[in-house]
């Protein structure tokens, strides 16, 4: 990998704490906006939509990987960490995008994928061409098989199904060593005890920081340090959660924190320091270790992506994560949707016990999706999230109230999960369908060519151009909520108001209250000026104002 000359872009606001209360909008670049008509979204497409994002009122854009990739895992298989996939543009396009975002007052966060490279990465190609025991293989995890070579070196499973080991074969057909891939075979794991690997990622952090990016989202942060001492120990089954003592051989090992302490030193070379947020699927009480100010500074809290629309669950998640964030010195993070989970408008429109995978496998026909309920609850949950202290991560399309596209034909599915589970799980394509921007252009304004995943006809109802003209649309709700959040969001605490177990009610500063009624029955609406509500609030003639079911209201209480 070679560094190219960076064109530093000015970082507009030297505010080291900008991230603590930021709303960060996740762009999945290949599905956001296609400027050159090849069916794939691109960097210039993001630039063209910066005014939309600024008007929406978010503070930062996080771009999922846009690096050269053979797309074995939607770009999370990176062939070169310091370049732009030619199908998505050039480094000059990237600089233009950063300049446009900064010009509009938006920060830019990029994804960094350190657990594994693509099998097309120059290092892996070199490893394949080198002998067992060579320095080229030592950057990855190559091992001899057991039982004379034919059995994988351990029982470790891939997160996408099947074994985490793939055996190599020489050109003449002779089988040889196995290599580790915790995800797809096209994503070989790096060995983070190798100093060359460690130094190279620090160079990548500097490369993008020099180009003006404000922060990093760190993929599989909990997976880098592994216990590779032989005999390799069995990993803990994921269904039972990870141990909290760092004893799993693959995930959440204590040594991983040394890596992020080194990264913090690099991030702090910049003014303002670059931020980072860890993707770490670990036990709740260990998430905050990644978020310490001496490490990445922030970590995702994914608990709301797994919660039912239930007041007790929401309340417990909010309380415990605020406490943990306070302990680590970070601010909390909130996520309802992202590129890995079924969109929340769909989750909330299915019967509570439904497993989203079963719904996807039925092509979205069974159980039947209750769209009205799903959207009503999604709007209520989104407003609740946006009232919380900490950073809110908004996934592209949730501001339109998009549902999951559950009926993508099998032969058009791209997610390796579909292939690796031998069609046992549909995977994540349904939340990655290109966005609908308008109803009068091909591909709903996404681009001029057929998009890389098919868009359903019902996207027409949720296109940006349609929702912009509708004061009651979800887009209008997000715009108003984000504008208010900008005015009101300060401090990092809240005060609970306990008046009804079906209601989650808390007060922030200056009399700002957020009240969510999780039941289907109306509840009493506390007195105050209604600033915004996720659904219609009516005051019966001569009666007290009511908080309708499955609705959030923001109030100013004097
Ligand atoms: C987490 C990413 O969010 C997901 O999309 C990806 O498949 C895995 N990490 C592997 O990189």
Coordinates of N, CA, C and O in Angstrom, one line a residue, residues 334-505:
X334 N -27.0 5.9 20.6 CA -28.3 5.3 20.4 C -28.5 4.9 19.0 O -28.2 5.7 18.1
X335 N -29.0 3.7 18.7 CA -29.1 3.2 17.4 C -30.5 2.4 17.3 O -30.7 1.5 18.1
X336 N -31.3 2.8 16.4 CA -32.5 2.0 16.2 C -32.4 1.1 14.9 O -33.0 0.1 14.8
X337 N -31.7 1.6 13.9 CA -31.5 0.9 12.7 C -30.1 1.1 12.2 O -29.5 2.2 12.4
X338 N -29.6 0.2 11.4 CA -28.3 0.3 10.7 C -28.3 -0.7 9.5 O -29.4 -1.3 9.3
X339 N -27.2 -0.8 8.9 CA -27.2 -1.6 7.7 C -27.1 -3.1 8.0 O -27.0 -3.9 7.1
X340 N -27.1 -3.5 9.2 CA -27.1 -4.9 9.6 C -28.3 -5.4 10.2 O -28.4 -6.6 10.5
X341 N -29.3 -4.6 10.5 CA -30.5 -5.1 11.1 C -31.8 -4.7 10.3 O -31.8 -3.8 9.5
X342 N -32.9 -5.5 10.6 CA -34.1 -5.2 9.9 C -34.6 -3.8 10.4 O -34.5 -3.4 11.6
X343 N -35.0 -3.0 9.4 CA -35.4 -1.6 9.7 C -36.4 -1.5 10.8 O -37.4 -2.4 10.9
X344 N -36.4 -0.5 11.7 CA -37.2 -0.5 12.9 C -38.7 -0.3 12.5 O -39.5 -0.8 13.3
X345 N -39.0 0.3 11.4 CA -40.5 0.4 11.1 C -41.0 -1.0 10.8 O -42.2 -1.2 11.1
X346 N -40.2 -1.9 10.3 CA -40.7 -3.2 10.1 C -40.7 -4.0 11.4 O -41.6 -4.8 11.7
X347 N -39.6 -3.9 12.1 CA -39.5 -4.7 13.4 C -40.8 -4.5 14.3 O -41.4 -5.4 14.8
X348 N -41.1 -3.2 14.3 CA -42.3 -2.8 15.2 C -43.6 -3.2 14.6 O -44.6 -3.0 15.3
X349 N -43.6 -3.5 13.3 CA -44.9 -3.8 12.7 C -45.2 -5.3 12.6 O -46.1 -5.8 12.0
X350 N -44.3 -6.1 13.3 CA -44.5 -7.6 13.3 C -44.9 -8.0 14.7 O -44.6 -7.3 15.7
X351 N -45.6 -9.1 14.8 CA -45.9 -9.6 16.2 C -44.6 -9.7 17.0 O -43.6 -10.0 16.5
X352 N -44.8 -9.3 18.3 CA -43.6 -9.2 19.2 C -42.6 -10.4 19.2 O -41.4 -10.2 19.2
X353 N -43.2 -11.5 19.0 CA -42.3 -12.7 19.1 C -41.7 -13.1 17.8 O -41.0 -14.1 17.7
X354 N -42.0 -12.4 16.8 CA -41.5 -12.8 15.4 C -40.0 -12.6 15.3 O -39.5 -11.6 15.6
X355 N -39.4 -13.6 14.8 CA -38.0 -13.5 14.4 C -38.0 -12.9 13.0 O -38.6 -13.4 12.1
X356 N -37.2 -11.8 12.9 CA -37.2 -11.1 11.7 C -36.7 -11.9 10.5 O -37.1 -11.8 9.4
X357 N -35.9 -12.9 10.8 CA -35.4 -13.8 9.8 C -36.5 -14.6 9.1 O -36.5 -14.8 7.9
X358 N -37.4 -15.1 10.0 CA -38.5 -15.9 9.5 C -39.4 -15.0 8.5 O -39.8 -15.5 7.5
X359 N -39.6 -13.8 8.9 CA -40.4 -12.9 8.1 C -39.7 -12.6 6.8 O -40.3 -12.7 5.7
X360 N -38.4 -12.5 6.8 CA -37.7 -12.2 5.6 C -37.7 -13.5 4.7 O -37.9 -13.4 3.5
X361 N -37.6 -14.7 5.3 CA -37.6 -15.9 4.5 C -38.9 -16.1 3.8 O -39.0 -16.7 2.8
X362 N -40.0 -15.6 4.5 CA -41.3 -15.7 3.8 C -41.5 -14.7 2.7 O -42.6 -14.6 2.2
X363 N -40.5 -13.9 2.5 CA -40.6 -12.9 1.4 C -41.5 -11.8 1.9 O -42.1 -11.0 1.1
X364 N -41.6 -11.6 3.2 CA -42.4 -10.5 3.8 C -43.9 -10.8 3.8 O -44.7 -9.8 3.9
X365 N -44.3 -12.0 3.6 CA -45.8 -12.3 3.6 C -46.3 -12.8 4.9 O -47.5 -12.8 5.1
X366 N -45.4 -13.4 5.7 CA -45.9 -14.1 6.9 C -44.9 -13.9 8.0 O -43.7 -14.3 7.8
X367 N -45.3 -13.5 9.2 CA -46.6 -12.9 9.5 C -46.8 -11.6 8.8 O -45.8 -11.0 8.4
X368 N -48.0 -11.2 8.6 CA -48.3 -10.0 7.8 C -47.8 -8.8 8.6 O -47.9 -8.7 9.8
X369 N -47.1 -7.9 7.8 CA -46.6 -6.7 8.4 C -47.7 -5.7 8.6 O -48.4 -5.4 7.7
X370 N -47.8 -5.2 9.8 CA -48.8 -4.1 10.1 C -48.1 -2.8 9.9 O -47.4 -2.3 10.8
X371 N -48.2 -2.2 8.7 CA -47.4 -1.1 8.4 C -47.8 0.2 9.2 O -46.9 0.9 9.6
X372 N -49.1 0.3 9.5 CA -49.5 1.5 10.2 C -48.9 1.5 11.7 O -48.3 2.4 12.1
X373 N -49.0 0.3 12.3 CA -48.4 0.1 13.6 C -46.9 0.3 13.6 O -46.3 1.0 14.4
X374 N -46.3 -0.3 12.6 CA -44.8 -0.2 12.5 C -44.4 1.2 12.4 O -43.4 1.6 13.1
X375 N -45.0 2.0 11.5 CA -44.6 3.3 11.3 C -44.9 4.2 12.5 O -44.1 5.0 12.9
X376 N -46.1 4.0 13.1 CA -46.5 4.8 14.2 C -45.4 4.6 15.4 O -45.0 5.6 16.0
X377 N -45.1 3.4 15.6 CA -44.1 3.1 16.7 C -42.7 3.6 16.4 O -42.0 4.0 17.2
X378 N -42.4 3.4 15.1 CA -41.0 3.8 14.7 C -40.9 5.3 14.9 O -39.9 5.8 15.4
X379 N -41.9 6.1 14.5 CA -41.8 7.6 14.7 C -41.7 7.9 16.2 O -41.0 8.8 16.6
X380 N -42.5 7.2 17.0 CA -42.5 7.4 18.5 C -41.1 7.1 19.0 O -40.5 7.9 19.8
X381 N -40.5 5.9 18.6 CA -39.2 5.5 19.1 C -38.1 6.5 18.6 O -37.2 6.8 19.4
X382 N -38.2 7.0 17.4 CA -37.2 7.9 16.9 C -37.2 9.2 17.7 O -36.2 9.7 18.0
X383 N -38.4 9.7 17.9 CA -38.4 10.9 18.7 C -37.9 10.7 20.1 O -37.2 11.6 20.6
X384 N -38.2 9.6 20.7 CA -37.7 9.3 22.0 C -36.1 9.3 21.9 O -35.4 9.9 22.7
X385 N -35.6 8.6 20.9 CA -34.1 8.5 20.8 C -33.5 9.9 20.7 O -32.5 10.2 21.3
X386 N -34.2 10.7 19.8 CA -33.6 12.0 19.6 C -33.7 13.0 20.8 O -33.0 14.0 20.8
X387 N -34.4 12.6 21.8 CA -34.5 13.4 23.0 C -33.5 13.0 24.0 O -33.3 13.7 25.0
X388 N -32.8 11.9 23.8 CA -31.9 11.4 24.8 C -30.5 12.1 24.8 O -30.1 12.5 23.7
X389 N -29.9 12.2 25.9 CA -28.5 12.7 25.9 C -27.6 11.7 25.2 O -27.7 10.5 25.3
X390 N -26.6 12.3 24.5 CA -25.7 11.4 23.8 C -25.8 11.5 22.3 O -26.5 12.4 21.8
X391 N -25.1 10.6 21.5 CA -25.2 10.7 20.1 C -26.2 9.8 19.6 O -26.4 8.6 20.0
X392 N -27.0 10.3 18.6 CA -28.0 9.4 17.9 C -27.4 9.1 16.5 O -27.0 10.0 15.8
X393 N -27.5 7.8 16.2 CA -27.0 7.3 14.9 C -28.3 7.0 14.0 O -29.0 6.1 14.4
X394 N -28.4 7.7 13.0 CA -29.6 7.6 12.1 C -29.2 6.9 10.8 O -28.2 7.4 10.2
X395 N -29.9 5.9 10.5 CA -29.5 5.1 9.3 C -30.3 5.6 8.0 O -31.5 5.8 8.1
X396 N -29.6 5.8 6.9 CA -30.2 6.4 5.7 C -31.6 5.7 5.4 O -31.7 4.5 5.4
X397 N -32.6 6.5 5.2 CA -33.9 6.0 4.9 C -34.8 5.9 6.1 O -36.0 5.9 6.0
X398 N -34.3 5.9 7.3 CA -35.2 5.8 8.5 C -35.9 7.1 8.6 O -37.0 7.2 9.1
X399 N -35.3 8.2 8.1 CA -36.0 9.5 8.2 C -37.1 9.6 7.2 O -37.9 10.5 7.2
X400 N -37.2 8.6 6.3 CA -38.4 8.5 5.4 C -39.4 7.5 5.9 O -40.4 7.3 5.3
X401 N -39.1 6.9 7.0 CA -40.0 5.8 7.6 C -39.9 4.6 6.7 O -40.9 3.8 6.7
X402 N -38.8 4.3 6.0 CA -38.8 3.2 5.1 C -39.0 1.9 5.9 O -38.4 1.7 7.0
X403 N -39.6 0.9 5.3 CA -39.7 -0.5 5.8 C -38.6 -1.3 5.1 O -38.0 -0.9 4.1
X404 N -38.4 -2.4 5.7 CA -37.4 -3.4 5.1 C -38.0 -3.9 3.7 O -39.3 -4.0 3.6
X405 N -37.2 -4.1 2.7 CA -37.7 -4.7 1.5 C -37.5 -6.2 1.7 O -36.4 -6.7 1.6
X406 N -38.6 -6.9 1.9 CA -38.5 -8.3 2.4 C -38.6 -9.2 1.2 O -38.4 -10.4 1.4
X407 N -38.9 -8.7 0.0 CA -39.2 -9.7 -1.1 C -38.3 -9.5 -2.2 O -38.6 -9.7 -3.4
X408 N -37.0 -9.3 -1.9 CA -36.0 -9.2 -3.0 C -35.9 -10.7 -3.5 O -35.7 -11.6 -2.7
X409 N -36.0 -10.8 -4.8 CA -35.9 -12.2 -5.4 C -34.6 -12.9 -5.0 O -33.5 -12.2 -4.9
X410 N -34.6 -14.2 -4.7 CA -33.5 -14.9 -4.2 C -32.2 -14.7 -5.1 O -31.1 -14.6 -4.6
X411 N -32.5 -14.7 -6.4 CA -31.3 -14.6 -7.3 C -30.7 -13.2 -7.3 O -29.7 -13.0 -8.0
X412 N -31.3 -12.3 -6.6 CA -30.7 -10.9 -6.6 C -30.1 -10.6 -5.2 O -29.5 -9.5 -5.0
X413 N -30.2 -11.5 -4.3 CA -29.6 -11.3 -3.0 C -28.1 -11.3 -3.1 O -27.5 -12.0 -3.8
X414 N -27.5 -10.4 -2.3 CA -26.0 -10.2 -2.3 C -25.4 -10.6 -1.0 O -24.2 -10.9 -1.0
X415 N -26.1 -10.6 0.1 CA -25.5 -10.8 1.4 C -24.8 -12.2 1.5 O -25.5 -13.2 1.2
X416 N -23.5 -12.3 1.9 CA -22.9 -13.6 2.1 C -23.6 -14.5 3.1 O -23.5 -15.7 3.0
X417 N -24.4 -13.9 4.0 CA -25.2 -14.7 4.9 C -26.1 -15.6 4.2 O -26.3 -16.8 4.6
X418 N -26.7 -15.2 3.1 CA -27.6 -16.0 2.3 C -26.9 -17.2 1.7 O -27.4 -18.3 1.8
X419 N -25.7 -17.0 1.3 CA -25.0 -18.1 0.6 C -24.4 -19.0 1.7 O -24.5 -20.2 1.6
X420 N -23.8 -18.4 2.7 CA -23.0 -19.2 3.7 C -24.0 -20.0 4.6 O -23.6 -21.0 5.1
X421 N -25.2 -19.6 4.7 CA -26.2 -20.4 5.5 C -27.0 -21.3 4.6 O -28.0 -21.9 5.0
X422 N -26.5 -21.5 3.4 CA -27.2 -22.3 2.4 C -28.7 -22.0 2.3 O -29.6 -22.8 2.4
X423 N -28.9 -20.6 2.2 CA -30.3 -20.1 2.1 C -31.1 -20.3 3.4 O -32.4 -20.2 3.3
X424 N -30.5 -20.5 4.5 CA -31.2 -20.6 5.7 C -31.6 -19.3 6.3 O -32.6 -19.1 7.1
X425 N -30.8 -18.2 6.0 CA -31.1 -16.9 6.4 C -31.0 -15.9 5.2 O -30.2 -16.1 4.4
X426 N -32.0 -15.0 5.1 CA -31.9 -14.1 4.0 C -30.9 -13.0 4.0 O -30.4 -12.5 3.0
X427 N -30.5 -12.6 5.3 CA -29.5 -11.6 5.4 C -30.0 -10.2 5.3 O -31.2 -10.0 5.6
X428 N -29.1 -9.3 5.0 CA -29.3 -7.8 5.3 C -29.6 -7.0 4.1 O -29.6 -5.8 4.2
X429 N -29.8 -7.6 2.9 CA -30.1 -6.8 1.7 C -31.3 -5.9 1.8 O -31.4 -4.8 1.2
X430 N -32.3 -6.3 2.6 CA -33.6 -5.6 2.6 C -33.5 -4.2 3.2 O -34.4 -3.4 3.0
X431 N -32.4 -4.0 4.0 CA -32.3 -2.6 4.5 C -31.3 -1.8 3.7 O -31.0 -0.7 4.1
X432 N -30.8 -2.4 2.6 CA -29.7 -1.8 1.9 C -30.2 -1.4 0.4 O -29.3 -1.1 -0.4
X433 N -31.5 -1.4 0.2 CA -32.0 -1.1 -1.1 C -31.8 0.4 -1.4 O -32.1 1.2 -0.5
X434 N -31.4 0.8 -2.6 CA -31.1 2.2 -2.9 C -32.3 3.1 -2.6 O -33.5 2.8 -2.8
X435 N -32.0 4.3 -2.0 CA -33.1 5.2 -1.5 C -33.9 5.8 -2.6 O -33.5 6.0 -3.7
X436 N -35.2 6.0 -2.3 CA -36.1 6.7 -3.3 C -36.0 8.3 -3.1 O -36.3 8.7 -2.0
X437 N -35.6 9.0 -4.1 CA -35.4 10.4 -3.9 C -36.6 11.2 -4.6 O -37.1 12.2 -4.0
X438 N -37.1 10.7 -5.7 CA -38.3 11.3 -6.3 C -39.1 10.3 -7.1 O -38.6 9.1 -7.3
X439 N -40.2 10.7 -7.5 CA -41.1 9.7 -8.2 C -41.1 9.8 -9.7 O -41.7 9.0 -10.4
X440 N -40.5 10.9 -10.2 CA -40.6 11.1 -11.7 C -39.4 10.7 -12.4 O -39.4 10.7 -13.7
X441 N -38.3 10.2 -11.8 CA -37.1 9.8 -12.5 C -37.0 8.3 -12.4 O -37.6 7.7 -11.5
X442 N -36.2 7.7 -13.3 CA -35.9 6.3 -13.2 C -35.3 6.0 -11.8 O -34.6 6.8 -11.2
X443 N -35.5 4.8 -11.3 CA -34.9 4.3 -10.1 C -35.2 5.3 -8.9 O -34.4 5.5 -8.0
X444 N -36.4 5.9 -9.0 CA -36.8 6.9 -8.0 C -35.8 7.9 -7.7 O -35.5 8.3 -6.5
X445 N -35.1 8.3 -8.7 CA -34.1 9.4 -8.6 C -32.8 9.0 -8.0 O -31.9 9.8 -7.8
X446 N -32.6 7.7 -7.7 CA -31.4 7.2 -7.2 C -30.3 7.3 -8.2 O -29.1 7.7 -7.9
X447 N -30.6 7.0 -9.5 CA -29.6 7.1 -10.6 C -30.4 6.8 -11.9 O -31.6 6.6 -11.8
X448 N -29.6 6.8 -12.9 CA -30.3 6.6 -14.2 C -30.4 5.2 -14.6 O -31.1 4.8 -15.6
X449 N -29.7 4.3 -14.0 CA -29.6 2.9 -14.3 C -30.3 2.1 -13.3 O -30.5 2.5 -12.2
X450 N -30.6 0.8 -13.7 CA -31.2 -0.1 -12.7 C -30.4 -0.2 -11.5 O -29.2 -0.5 -11.6
X451 N -30.9 0.0 -10.3 CA -30.1 0.0 -9.1 C -29.6 -1.5 -8.8 O -30.2 -2.4 -9.2
X452 N -28.5 -1.5 -8.0 CA -27.9 -2.9 -7.8 C -28.8 -3.8 -7.0 O -28.6 -5.0 -7.0
X453 N -29.7 -3.2 -6.2 CA -30.8 -4.1 -5.6 C -32.1 -3.5 -6.0 O -32.3 -2.3 -6.1
X454 N -33.1 -4.3 -6.3 CA -34.4 -3.8 -6.9 C -35.2 -3.0 -5.8 O -35.3 -3.4 -4.7
X455 N -35.7 -1.9 -6.3 CA -36.6 -1.1 -5.4 C -38.1 -1.5 -5.6 O -38.5 -1.6 -6.7
X456 N -38.8 -1.6 -4.5 CA -40.2 -2.0 -4.7 C -41.1 -0.8 -5.1 O -40.7 0.4 -4.9
X457 N -42.2 -1.0 -5.7 CA -43.1 0.0 -6.1 C -43.6 0.9 -5.0 O -43.7 2.1 -5.1
X458 N -43.7 0.3 -3.8 CA -44.2 1.2 -2.7 C -43.2 2.2 -2.2 O -43.5 3.1 -1.4
X459 N -41.9 2.2 -2.7 CA -41.0 3.2 -2.4 C -41.5 4.6 -2.8 O -41.1 5.6 -2.3
X460 N -42.4 4.6 -3.8 CA -43.0 5.8 -4.3 C -43.6 6.6 -3.2 O -43.6 7.9 -3.2
X461 N -44.3 6.0 -2.3 CA -45.0 6.7 -1.2 C -44.0 7.4 -0.3 O -44.4 8.3 0.5
X462 N -42.7 6.9 -0.2 CA -41.8 7.4 0.7 C -40.7 8.2 0.1 O -39.6 8.4 0.8
X463 N -40.8 8.5 -1.2 CA -39.7 9.3 -1.8 C -39.5 10.6 -1.1 O -40.5 11.2 -0.6
X464 N -38.3 11.1 -1.1 CA -38.0 12.4 -0.5 C -38.9 13.5 -1.1 O -39.5 14.3 -0.3
X465 N -39.1 13.5 -2.4 CA -39.9 14.6 -3.0 C -41.3 14.5 -2.5 O -42.0 15.6 -2.4
X466 N -41.8 13.4 -2.3 CA -43.2 13.2 -1.8 C -43.3 13.7 -0.3 O -44.2 14.5 0.1
X467 N -42.4 13.2 0.5 CA -42.4 13.5 1.9 C -42.1 15.0 2.2 O -42.6 15.5 3.2
X468 N -41.3 15.6 1.3 CA -41.0 17.0 1.6 C -42.2 17.9 1.5 O -42.3 18.9 2.2
X469 N -43.1 17.5 0.7 CA -44.3 18.3 0.5 C -45.4 17.9 1.5 O -46.6 18.4 1.3
X470 N -45.1 17.1 2.4 CA -46.2 16.7 3.4 C -45.8 17.0 4.8 O -44.8 16.4 5.3
X471 N -46.5 17.9 5.4 CA -46.1 18.3 6.8 C -46.2 17.2 7.8 O -45.5 17.3 8.8
X472 N -47.0 16.2 7.5 CA -47.1 15.1 8.4 C -46.2 13.9 8.1 O -46.3 12.8 8.8
X473 N -45.3 14.0 7.1 CA -44.5 12.9 6.8 C -43.4 12.6 7.8 O -43.1 13.5 8.7
X474 N -42.8 11.5 7.7 CA -41.7 11.1 8.6 C -40.5 12.0 8.4 O -39.8 12.5 9.3
X475 N -40.3 12.4 7.1 CA -39.2 13.3 6.8 C -39.4 14.7 7.5 O -38.5 15.2 8.1
X476 N -40.6 15.2 7.4 CA -40.9 16.5 8.1 C -40.7 16.3 9.6 O -40.3 17.2 10.3
X477 N -41.1 15.2 10.1 CA -41.0 15.0 11.6 C -39.5 15.0 12.0 O -39.1 15.6 13.0
X478 N -38.7 14.3 11.2 CA -37.2 14.3 11.6 C -36.6 15.7 11.4 O -35.8 16.1 12.2
X479 N -37.0 16.4 10.4 CA -36.5 17.7 10.2 C -36.8 18.6 11.4 O -36.0 19.3 11.9
X480 N -38.1 18.5 11.8 CA -38.5 19.4 13.0 C -37.8 18.9 14.2 O -37.4 19.7 15.1
X481 N -37.8 17.6 14.4 CA -37.1 17.1 15.6 C -35.7 17.4 15.7 O -35.2 17.8 16.8
X482 N -35.0 17.3 14.6 CA -33.5 17.6 14.6 C -33.3 19.1 14.8 O -32.3 19.5 15.5
X483 N -34.2 20.0 14.3 CA -34.0 21.4 14.5 C -34.2 21.7 16.0 O -33.4 22.5 16.6
X484 N -35.2 21.1 16.6 CA -35.5 21.4 18.0 C -34.3 20.8 18.8 O -33.9 21.4 19.8
X485 N -33.9 19.6 18.5 CA -32.8 19.0 19.2 C -31.6 19.9 19.3 O -30.9 20.1 20.3
X486 N -31.3 20.6 18.1 CA -30.2 21.5 18.1 C -30.4 22.6 19.1 O -29.4 23.1 19.8
X487 N -31.6 23.1 19.2 CA -31.8 24.2 20.2 C -31.8 23.7 21.6 O -31.3 24.5 22.5
X488 N -32.3 22.5 21.8 CA -32.5 22.1 23.2 C -31.5 21.2 23.8 O -31.3 21.2 25.0
X489 N -30.7 20.5 23.0 CA -29.8 19.5 23.5 C -28.6 20.1 24.2 O -27.8 20.7 23.6
X490 N -28.6 20.0 25.5 CA -27.4 20.3 26.2 C -27.4 19.5 27.5 O -28.4 19.0 27.9
X491 N -26.2 19.4 28.1 CA -26.0 18.6 29.3 C -26.1 17.1 28.9 O -26.4 16.8 27.7
X492 N -25.7 16.2 29.8 CA -25.7 14.8 29.4 C -26.5 14.0 30.4 O -26.2 12.8 30.7
X493 N -27.6 14.6 31.0 CA -28.3 13.8 32.0 C -29.8 14.0 31.7 O -30.2 14.9 30.9
X494 N -30.6 13.3 32.4 CA -32.1 13.4 32.3 C -32.6 13.1 33.7 O -32.0 12.4 34.5
X495 N -33.9 13.5 33.9 CA -34.6 13.2 35.1 C -35.8 12.4 34.7 O -36.6 12.8 33.9
X496 N -36.0 11.2 35.4 CA -37.2 10.4 35.1 C -38.4 11.0 35.7 O -38.3 11.5 36.9
X497 N -39.5 10.9 35.1 CA -40.8 11.3 35.7 C -41.6 10.1 35.6 O -41.9 9.6 34.5
X498 N -42.0 9.6 36.8 CA -42.7 8.3 36.8 C -44.2 8.6 37.0 O -44.6 8.8 38.2
X499 N -45.0 8.5 36.0 CA -46.4 8.7 36.3 C -47.2 7.5 35.8 O -48.3 7.4 36.2
X500 N -46.7 6.7 34.9 CA -47.5 5.6 34.3 C -46.5 4.6 33.8 O -45.6 4.9 33.0
X501 N -46.6 3.3 34.2 CA -45.7 2.3 33.7 C -45.7 2.1 32.2 O -44.7 1.6 31.6
X502 N -46.8 2.5 31.5 CA -46.8 2.3 30.0 C -46.1 3.5 29.3 O -46.0 3.5 28.1
X503 N -45.7 4.5 30.1 CA -45.2 5.7 29.5 C -43.7 5.9 29.9 O -43.4 5.6 31.1
X504 N -42.9 6.2 29.0 CA -41.5 6.6 29.3 C -41.4 8.1 29.2 O -41.5 8.7 28.1
X505 N -41.2 8.7 30.4 CA -41.2 10.2 30.5 C -40.0 10.7 31.2 O -39.7 10.2 32.2

